[in-house]
Amino acid sequence: MQLSGAEIICECLLEQGVDTVFGYPGGAALNTYDALYKYSDKINHILTAHEQGASHAADGYARATGKTGVVITTSGPGATNIVTGIATANIDSIPIVAITGNVTTDQLGRDSFQEVDIVNIVKPITKASFLVEKVEDLAPTLRKAFEIAQSGRKGPVLVDVPKDVTANKTEFEVVKPKEVERVSIKNPEKIKKVQNMIRNAKQPIIYAGGGIISANATEIFKKFAELTDIPVCCSLMGLGCIPADHPLCMGNIGMHGGYETGMATDKCDLIIACGARFSDRVAGDRDKFGAQAEIVQLEIDEKEINKNVKVSEYVLGDLEYILEALCDGMEQQNHAEWLETLGEWKHYLDNKIPADDKYPQPKEILGALNEIKSDDDIVATDVGQHQMWVAQFNKAQTPRTLLTSGGLGTMGFGMGAAIGAQTAHPDKRVVLVTGDGSFHMNLNELVTMKSYDLPVVILVMNNTVLGMVRQWQKLFYGNRFSQTDPHRATDFVALANAFGIDGMRINTKEDIKPVLEKAFALNKPVLVDCRISPDQNVLPMIPPGKTVNEIITEM
């Protein structure tokens, strides 16, 4: 059948099982949006307040479902406004497809109105980017984009479509999508060697990264951890790969991880990195990280092997296949004495957090949240102190229930991510935990939450300062608080009301439980302004270049 390029875009989305897209219209994308109007009974379009919000929403949709998120924008600023969202998805290995409009092919390269070379702009932050110059190439390119986004180490792909390509017609036939080919184990001879390393270890740990969740390998991972009886230290992206209340779960590792995970890293004799990349926020001084231990890396991306930390052995391939192979023939291990030692370390920092009778504490707010929300409810965050408190105190029991910008650290990510997650899971409750600094970045998306009646509960950890940067200034810059005490007078409850959203306040410890219960009882968007102390720090605060032992001795 003869279809226009715009209709082909819609047909290809349906081929790929896409039922929801996020975006913002504009001149170069008008043909596509006209087609979306005709396909509105099959494809749900969420109009955000800004293209960046749309890109984060597509990302949040992908994180919450494992499917490919889709964002559609116009050319020029419409395209450049999603660059931060693409970079966020790229470093966290999140599959999204961005479809941008552009000027007509005869106007390309002439500095035409709202023209930008988005394909080359995003090349360093995508798995692939394509410019489609003929309508005949459109369907094959879109199919390729979805295949690339989900294959191997997942990530974003951009397809730029000039306006005349969306207007022109060509023959189109529906094609069943190819099943994504999974990566087999590239060096299976290493499996037995790694098994023997596990058998010989007395004090092993697993460093669990987001690759476990990305590979949908959480069930086999849990089996592997239980079979080997190895404690699990999770990166920010790995939280939820094993239930937070599991006896083997030690919680977050790295700069703002627990004392027990830091000590475990310094005292273990074997580190098994599963789908993790040894980021600076985890490894600190990479020459010292696990220097006393053998390190094994289980990874799908060959470029990550020995990139940040030198490893003793590695196994390359799909993580689910690797973990299945490691479980095959492995006897039940026992590390009871090592686990007992870790348990003793677990509460070391409890008395290091100063009591504060004047303000509610983040630990108390998040503790109450754990009691009220269900295990399948989703928590999204922005970036800053609140993000680290969530990593420390939120109990992520199931995968894909914690959505956070791990690698890029994108302030303003949370609003879009919460929109995407709530759209994907209307039967669940999504909670956005943000800070007043991050919230100011993309608060315009309140209008999107209200327009679509998305029942997101927004908790603004409001300390009136840019807390994380201020904490660094306190610890390392002699209390010189340069531009981190902005003296903003924003009334978040009044702001929420202006958008038509209910606003509430938590000013005292006594407010916490009843206010959160009232917020959850409302089946609509609600914002809670949570006043916390500007002097509330995140512990233990291990900067890159330090080890946990060095920091503890300084405390």
XYZ file of C-alpha atoms in Angstrom:
555
model
C 0.000 0.000 0.000
C 1.099 3.574 -0.722
C 1.721 5.584 2.442
C 3.295 8.917 3.253
C 6.477 9.003 5.293
C 4.502 10.320 8.271
C 2.089 7.385 8.037
C 5.056 5.017 7.731
C 6.433 6.372 11.021
C 3.131 5.515 12.717
C 2.945 2.084 11.092
C 6.503 1.282 12.135
C 5.728 2.316 15.708
C 2.782 -0.087 15.707
C 4.992 -2.818 14.215
C 7.357 -2.408 17.149
C 4.565 -2.672 19.702
C 4.698 1.024 20.632
C 1.463 2.301 22.152
C 2.703 5.510 23.786
C 5.015 8.296 22.604
C 6.104 11.558 24.234
C 6.786 14.762 22.381
C 6.105 18.294 21.250
C 4.991 19.409 17.759
C 6.570 21.995 15.472
C 6.816 23.021 11.826
C 9.205 20.344 10.573
C 7.210 17.647 12.365
C 3.741 18.759 11.279
C 3.231 15.917 8.797
C 4.128 13.411 11.500
C 1.740 15.024 13.951
C -1.023 15.042 11.363
C -0.537 11.302 10.992
C -0.505 10.852 14.773
C -3.914 12.563 14.819
C -5.210 9.886 12.434
C -3.597 7.106 14.510
C -4.699 8.518 17.871
C -6.900 5.476 18.561
C -3.797 3.270 18.426
C -0.929 5.486 19.588
C -1.231 7.539 22.760
C 0.725 10.803 22.570
C 1.705 12.619 25.771
C 2.329 16.321 25.191
C 4.868 17.660 27.676
C 5.620 21.290 28.518
C 9.167 21.088 27.116
C 11.027 18.683 24.853
C 13.528 17.839 27.602
C 10.619 16.638 29.722
C 9.483 14.465 26.815
C 12.903 12.856 26.462
C 13.060 12.092 30.199
C 9.506 10.736 30.035
C 10.473 8.357 27.231
C 13.461 7.339 29.354
C 11.295 6.794 32.459
C 8.835 4.748 30.404
C 11.715 2.555 29.216
C 13.227 2.134 32.690
C 9.867 1.212 34.200
C 8.947 -1.332 31.493
C 12.086 -2.556 29.728
C 10.473 -1.526 26.433
C 11.878 1.093 24.076
C 10.735 4.612 24.918
C 9.895 6.967 22.047
C 10.224 10.755 21.882
C 9.157 12.849 18.863
C 10.154 16.467 18.337
C 10.505 19.077 15.648
C 13.780 20.419 14.227
C 16.272 22.966 15.555
C 15.658 23.814 19.222
C 13.082 21.041 19.414
C 15.846 18.588 18.579
C 18.579 20.164 20.696
C 16.255 20.323 23.711
C 16.326 16.499 23.922
C 20.125 16.210 23.882
C 20.374 16.099 27.689
C 17.695 13.394 27.794
C 19.548 11.363 25.178
C 22.845 11.708 27.067
C 21.101 10.636 30.281
C 19.738 7.504 28.617
C 23.042 6.746 26.920
C 25.249 6.568 29.995
C 22.639 4.504 31.883
C 22.078 2.136 28.909
C 18.371 2.931 28.475
C 16.701 2.037 25.140
C 14.956 5.009 23.567
C 14.309 6.023 19.954
C 14.209 9.752 19.229
C 12.460 10.809 16.015
C 13.202 14.399 15.051
C 11.844 16.479 12.219
C 14.150 18.569 10.049
C 13.935 21.065 7.205
C 13.314 19.719 3.721
C 16.232 17.928 2.058
C 16.844 20.787 -0.397
C 17.270 23.183 2.560
C 19.753 21.029 4.502
C 23.135 22.654 5.029
C 21.877 26.175 4.251
C 21.360 27.389 7.825
C 17.641 27.301 7.165
C 15.105 28.372 9.776
C 15.196 25.918 12.695
C 17.805 23.759 10.986
C 20.417 21.946 13.052
C 22.638 18.954 12.307
C 21.211 16.889 15.135
C 22.586 13.630 13.709
C 26.161 14.735 14.247
C 25.406 16.563 17.494
C 24.243 13.333 19.157
C 26.738 10.898 17.630
C 28.906 10.731 20.784
C 25.868 10.074 23.013
C 23.875 7.551 20.980
C 24.404 3.992 19.821
C 23.576 5.258 16.320
C 22.046 8.290 14.612
C 20.530 8.414 11.131
C 19.448 11.049 8.611
C 16.739 9.693 6.287
C 16.906 11.459 2.916
C 14.545 9.188 0.914
C 11.107 8.022 1.944
C 12.008 4.539 0.671
C 14.666 4.313 3.389
C 12.415 5.419 6.238
C 10.848 2.108 7.313
C 14.118 0.109 7.168
C 15.893 2.827 9.174
C 13.229 2.956 11.875
C 13.249 -0.820 12.187
C 17.019 -0.769 12.458
C 16.814 1.943 15.146
C 14.559 -0.164 17.366
C 16.755 -3.215 16.846
C 19.921 -1.307 17.792
C 18.300 0.293 20.862
C 17.498 -3.120 22.357
C 20.481 -5.178 21.209
C 23.630 -5.844 23.220
C 24.226 -3.049 25.690
C 21.021 -1.069 25.274
C 20.860 2.632 24.568
C 19.395 5.543 22.583
C 19.143 5.879 18.805
C 18.102 8.992 16.868
C 16.360 9.119 13.479
C 16.202 12.543 11.799
C 13.470 12.867 9.158
C 13.282 15.918 6.842
C 9.807 17.330 6.267
C 9.598 16.354 2.601
C 10.425 12.749 3.492
C 7.377 12.672 5.783
C 5.256 14.100 2.937
C 6.460 11.856 0.118
C 4.818 8.500 -0.523
C 6.136 5.021 -1.175
C 5.012 1.421 -1.034
C 4.827 0.032 2.493
C 4.408 -3.516 3.772
C 4.086 -4.493 7.405
C 7.082 -6.511 8.587
C 7.147 -8.561 11.757
C 9.965 -7.236 13.975
C 13.015 -9.430 14.237
C 13.644 -10.937 17.633
C 16.604 -9.183 19.164
C 19.553 -11.539 18.994
C 21.028 -12.042 22.435
C 24.778 -12.074 22.930
C 26.169 -15.548 23.593
C 29.056 -16.111 25.993
C 32.170 -15.108 24.058
C 34.706 -16.886 26.286
C 32.917 -19.878 27.868
C 36.253 -21.426 28.834
C 36.433 -18.839 31.656
C 33.320 -20.149 33.435
C 35.035 -22.998 35.299
C 37.912 -20.716 36.293
C 35.504 -18.184 37.803
C 33.627 -20.970 39.574
C 36.890 -22.088 41.190
C 37.655 -18.515 42.233
C 34.257 -18.438 43.962
C 34.905 -21.774 45.684
C 38.261 -20.567 47.006
C 37.072 -17.158 48.241
C 36.575 -16.625 51.970
C 35.258 -13.072 51.913
C 33.692 -12.412 48.483
C 31.263 -9.663 47.472
C 29.105 -9.060 44.422
C 29.176 -5.540 42.991
C 25.766 -5.462 41.287
C 25.084 -2.897 38.563
C 22.214 -1.803 36.373
C 23.167 -4.369 33.735
C 21.365 -7.024 35.792
C 18.068 -5.168 35.493
C 18.705 -4.192 31.870
C 19.251 -7.872 30.991
C 16.044 -8.887 32.823
C 18.292 -11.243 34.775
C 17.150 -10.508 38.336
C 15.718 -13.986 38.991
C 18.838 -15.875 37.935
C 20.967 -13.267 39.721
C 19.130 -13.915 42.992
C 19.625 -17.652 42.495
C 23.357 -17.100 41.850
C 23.786 -14.924 44.947
C 21.951 -17.436 47.151
C 23.818 -20.432 45.725
C 27.204 -18.789 46.258
C 26.111 -17.148 49.544
C 27.808 -13.900 48.545
C 26.716 -10.499 49.920
C 25.417 -8.074 47.278
C 26.571 -4.437 47.165
C 24.482 -2.477 44.645
C 25.398 0.498 42.515
C 22.785 3.232 42.266
C 21.534 1.663 39.023
C 21.593 -1.833 40.519
C 19.239 -1.136 43.440
C 16.218 -3.404 43.096
C 18.100 -6.265 41.439
C 17.654 -8.144 44.730
C 15.042 -7.301 47.371
C 16.269 -4.689 49.851
C 15.230 -6.902 52.779
C 17.049 -9.987 51.436
C 19.682 -11.218 53.931
C 22.390 -10.934 51.250
C 21.513 -7.362 50.248
C 24.031 -4.916 51.711
C 22.599 -1.853 49.962
C 24.286 0.936 48.051
C 28.024 0.916 47.332
C 30.354 3.827 46.696
C 30.671 7.464 47.637
C 27.382 7.615 49.524
C 26.989 3.926 50.232
C 26.818 2.328 53.630
C 29.793 1.863 55.918
C 29.346 -1.898 55.536
C 29.600 -1.824 51.723
C 32.666 0.404 51.869
C 34.366 -1.832 54.425
C 33.372 -4.916 52.445
C 35.067 -3.440 49.362
C 38.252 -2.806 51.348
C 38.328 -6.171 53.169
C 37.009 -8.688 50.604
C 39.206 -11.180 48.752
C 37.012 -11.477 45.640
C 34.828 -8.907 43.852
C 32.378 -10.157 41.218
C 31.161 -7.191 39.166
C 27.846 -8.037 37.484
C 26.747 -5.591 34.793
C 28.670 -2.751 36.443
C 31.230 -0.325 35.053
C 33.330 0.785 38.077
C 32.265 4.416 37.849
C 34.273 6.981 39.801
C 31.370 7.370 42.232
C 31.778 3.705 43.163
C 35.488 3.082 42.727
C 36.896 6.375 44.047
C 40.665 5.930 43.619
C 40.568 3.268 40.926
C 44.133 2.162 41.664
C 43.123 1.404 45.250
C 39.652 -0.026 44.589
C 39.668 -3.661 45.675
C 43.455 -3.722 45.437
C 43.630 -6.550 47.980
C 41.124 -8.693 46.058
C 40.803 -10.602 42.828
C 38.248 -8.927 40.566
C 35.978 -10.706 38.089
C 33.874 -8.737 35.604
C 30.702 -10.202 34.067
C 29.803 -7.862 31.219
C 28.074 -7.599 27.837
C 30.119 -4.644 26.534
C 33.711 -5.557 25.712
C 34.725 -1.878 25.844
C 34.071 -1.871 29.599
C 36.572 -4.632 30.336
C 39.648 -3.157 32.065
C 38.484 0.364 31.134
C 38.240 1.752 34.653
C 39.607 -0.984 36.905
C 41.997 -3.772 35.940
C 40.364 -7.161 36.480
C 41.759 -10.622 37.130
C 39.234 -12.404 34.908
C 36.167 -11.549 32.873
C 33.306 -13.307 31.141
C 31.771 -11.538 28.150
C 28.177 -12.004 26.991
C 24.525 -11.746 27.961
C 24.437 -11.597 31.761
C 21.553 -14.054 32.052
C 23.505 -16.647 30.061
C 26.645 -16.029 32.142
C 24.852 -16.400 35.480
C 23.097 -19.565 34.310
C 26.451 -21.038 33.307
C 28.044 -20.090 36.648
C 25.188 -21.726 38.563
C 25.491 -24.928 36.522
C 27.672 -27.332 38.499
C 28.238 -24.933 41.400
C 27.822 -26.423 44.873
C 26.093 -24.515 47.674
C 28.642 -22.183 49.281
C 28.648 -20.881 52.858
C 30.045 -17.559 54.070
C 28.264 -17.285 57.407
C 31.233 -15.811 59.272
C 31.832 -13.133 56.607
C 28.145 -12.217 56.559
C 28.144 -11.913 60.352
C 31.039 -9.460 60.152
C 29.178 -7.378 57.561
C 26.115 -7.400 59.789
C 28.153 -5.911 62.634
C 29.330 -3.102 60.338
C 25.832 -2.380 59.067
C 24.773 -0.105 61.931
C 28.080 1.683 62.444
C 26.803 5.000 61.069
C 23.467 4.999 62.895
C 24.759 7.218 65.694
C 26.779 9.369 63.310
C 23.652 11.070 61.935
C 22.994 13.993 64.297
C 19.542 14.174 65.849
C 17.443 17.160 64.831
C 14.303 17.996 66.769
C 13.544 21.121 64.750
C 13.217 19.516 61.295
C 11.882 16.214 59.961
C 14.766 14.020 58.818
C 14.954 12.453 55.333
C 15.391 9.015 56.923
C 12.094 9.478 58.783
C 10.214 10.676 55.691
C 11.521 7.836 53.518
C 10.921 5.335 56.317
C 7.261 6.359 56.419
C 7.127 6.181 52.627
C 8.385 2.586 52.780
C 5.513 1.713 55.112
C 2.838 3.342 52.943
C 3.824 2.424 49.383
C 3.590 -1.090 47.990
C 6.605 -3.088 46.804
C 5.559 -2.551 43.173
C 5.118 1.208 43.447
C 7.791 3.196 41.619
C 10.108 5.823 43.072
C 11.733 8.307 40.694
C 14.338 10.815 41.823
C 16.138 13.870 40.644
C 19.826 14.367 41.500
C 21.380 15.630 44.699
C 21.241 14.847 48.393
C 17.680 13.545 48.155
C 18.837 11.012 45.546
C 21.453 9.633 47.935
C 18.973 9.495 50.817
C 16.670 7.480 48.569
C 19.578 5.153 47.722
C 20.273 4.681 51.430
C 16.798 4.548 52.944
C 14.266 3.606 50.229
C 13.533 -0.123 50.183
C 13.540 -1.177 46.520
C 12.084 -4.679 46.622
C 11.601 -5.334 42.918
C 13.418 -4.362 39.712
C 12.387 -1.271 37.726
C 10.912 0.429 40.794
C 13.747 2.927 41.291
C 14.288 5.345 38.408
C 17.240 7.678 38.773
C 19.889 9.354 36.634
C 22.978 7.426 37.663
C 25.751 8.263 35.227
C 24.971 11.763 33.965
C 23.461 13.032 37.214
C 20.755 15.064 35.496
C 18.961 17.552 37.721
C 15.430 17.872 36.349
C 15.301 14.224 35.236
C 12.726 13.163 37.800
C 9.634 15.023 36.612
C 9.759 13.547 33.123
C 10.753 10.108 34.415
C 7.781 10.080 36.797
C 5.440 11.062 33.951
C 6.793 8.261 31.769
C 6.577 5.662 34.524
C 3.051 6.647 35.590
C 1.897 6.574 31.967
C 3.393 3.102 31.565
C 1.866 1.804 34.805
C -1.462 3.504 35.522
C -2.241 0.730 38.015
C 0.773 1.596 40.205
C 1.607 4.676 42.226
C 4.652 6.685 41.213
C 6.456 8.807 43.783
C 8.894 11.528 42.745
C 11.428 12.357 45.427
C 13.139 15.592 44.460
C 15.000 18.508 46.007
C 14.062 22.164 45.757
C 17.062 22.761 43.466
C 16.247 19.943 41.044
C 12.526 20.705 41.175
C 13.118 24.251 39.950
C 14.782 22.797 36.825
C 11.638 21.248 35.285
C 8.723 22.285 37.480
C 6.877 23.284 34.307
C 5.978 19.605 33.856
C 3.447 19.974 36.661
C 1.131 21.074 33.876
C 1.636 17.716 32.142
C 0.837 15.770 35.301
C -2.342 17.790 35.771
C -3.377 17.700 32.105
C -3.304 13.888 32.077
C -4.370 13.467 35.729
C -1.291 11.363 36.479
C -1.515 10.519 40.204
C 2.159 11.136 40.966
C 3.059 11.971 44.570
C 5.824 14.601 44.516
C 7.943 14.895 47.661
C 10.086 18.038 47.559
C 12.927 17.697 50.078
C 13.052 21.420 50.675
C 16.165 22.593 52.515
C 16.189 25.971 50.660
C 19.779 25.375 49.492
C 21.585 23.452 46.767
C 22.354 20.786 49.294
C 24.812 18.426 47.633
C 27.097 21.131 46.251
C 26.800 23.027 49.543
C 27.872 19.883 51.390
C 31.012 19.680 49.252
C 31.671 23.352 49.988
C 31.244 22.668 53.696
C 33.624 19.725 53.729
C 36.252 20.739 51.183
C 35.961 24.506 50.553
C 36.071 26.007 54.039
C 32.319 26.782 54.277
C 32.521 29.197 51.340
C 28.940 28.757 50.127
C 29.294 30.253 46.671
C 25.880 30.364 44.927
C 24.434 27.426 46.867
C 22.129 29.443 49.132
C 19.896 31.059 46.487
C 17.345 32.620 48.908
C 14.433 31.604 46.691
C 11.012 32.457 47.986
C 9.067 29.839 46.018
C 5.978 28.618 47.840
C 5.707 25.094 46.431
C 2.194 24.507 47.721
C 0.926 27.733 46.137
C 2.792 26.829 42.959
C 1.140 23.410 42.847
C -2.259 25.041 43.398
C -1.584 27.399 40.487
C -1.220 24.344 38.261
C -4.429 22.866 39.688
C -2.585 20.335 41.859
C -3.205 19.732 45.569
C -0.342 20.853 47.790
C 0.496 19.794 51.340
C 3.252 20.513 53.847
C 5.410 18.486 56.195
C 6.862 20.927 58.726
C 7.266 18.693 61.788
C 8.016 15.058 62.510
C 4.393 14.621 63.575
C 3.215 15.684 60.111
C 5.076 12.940 58.239
C 2.794 9.901 58.478
C -0.638 11.603 58.290
C 0.360 13.875 55.396
C 1.848 11.033 53.357
C -1.195 8.845 54.020
C -3.493 11.675 52.900
C -1.392 12.226 49.747
C -1.564 8.539 48.827
C -5.314 8.445 49.452
C -5.846 10.993 46.676
C -6.014 9.384 43.251
C -4.567 12.424 41.540
C -1.300 14.373 41.375
C -0.244 15.882 44.671
C 2.805 17.801 45.877
C 4.192 17.633 49.421
C 6.619 20.338 50.560
C 8.921 18.594 53.068
C 10.946 21.086 55.114
C 14.320 19.673 56.120
C 17.437 21.205 57.633
C 19.883 22.967 55.283
C 22.663 21.458 57.401
C 21.503 17.853 56.908
C 24.424 15.983 55.291
C 24.569 12.744 53.369
C 26.874 10.208 55.023
C 29.492 8.848 54.662
C 30.600 11.161 51.787
C 33.597 9.408 50.228
C 35.076 11.635 47.496
C 36.901 10.167 44.485
C 40.507 9.429 45.361
C 39.665 8.235 48.889
C 38.816 4.857 50.374
C 36.205 4.209 53.041
C 38.889 3.472 55.643
C 40.526 6.856 55.036
C 37.192 8.631 55.487
C 36.149 6.704 58.596
C 39.398 7.569 60.340
C 38.673 11.241 59.627
C 35.116 11.151 61.035
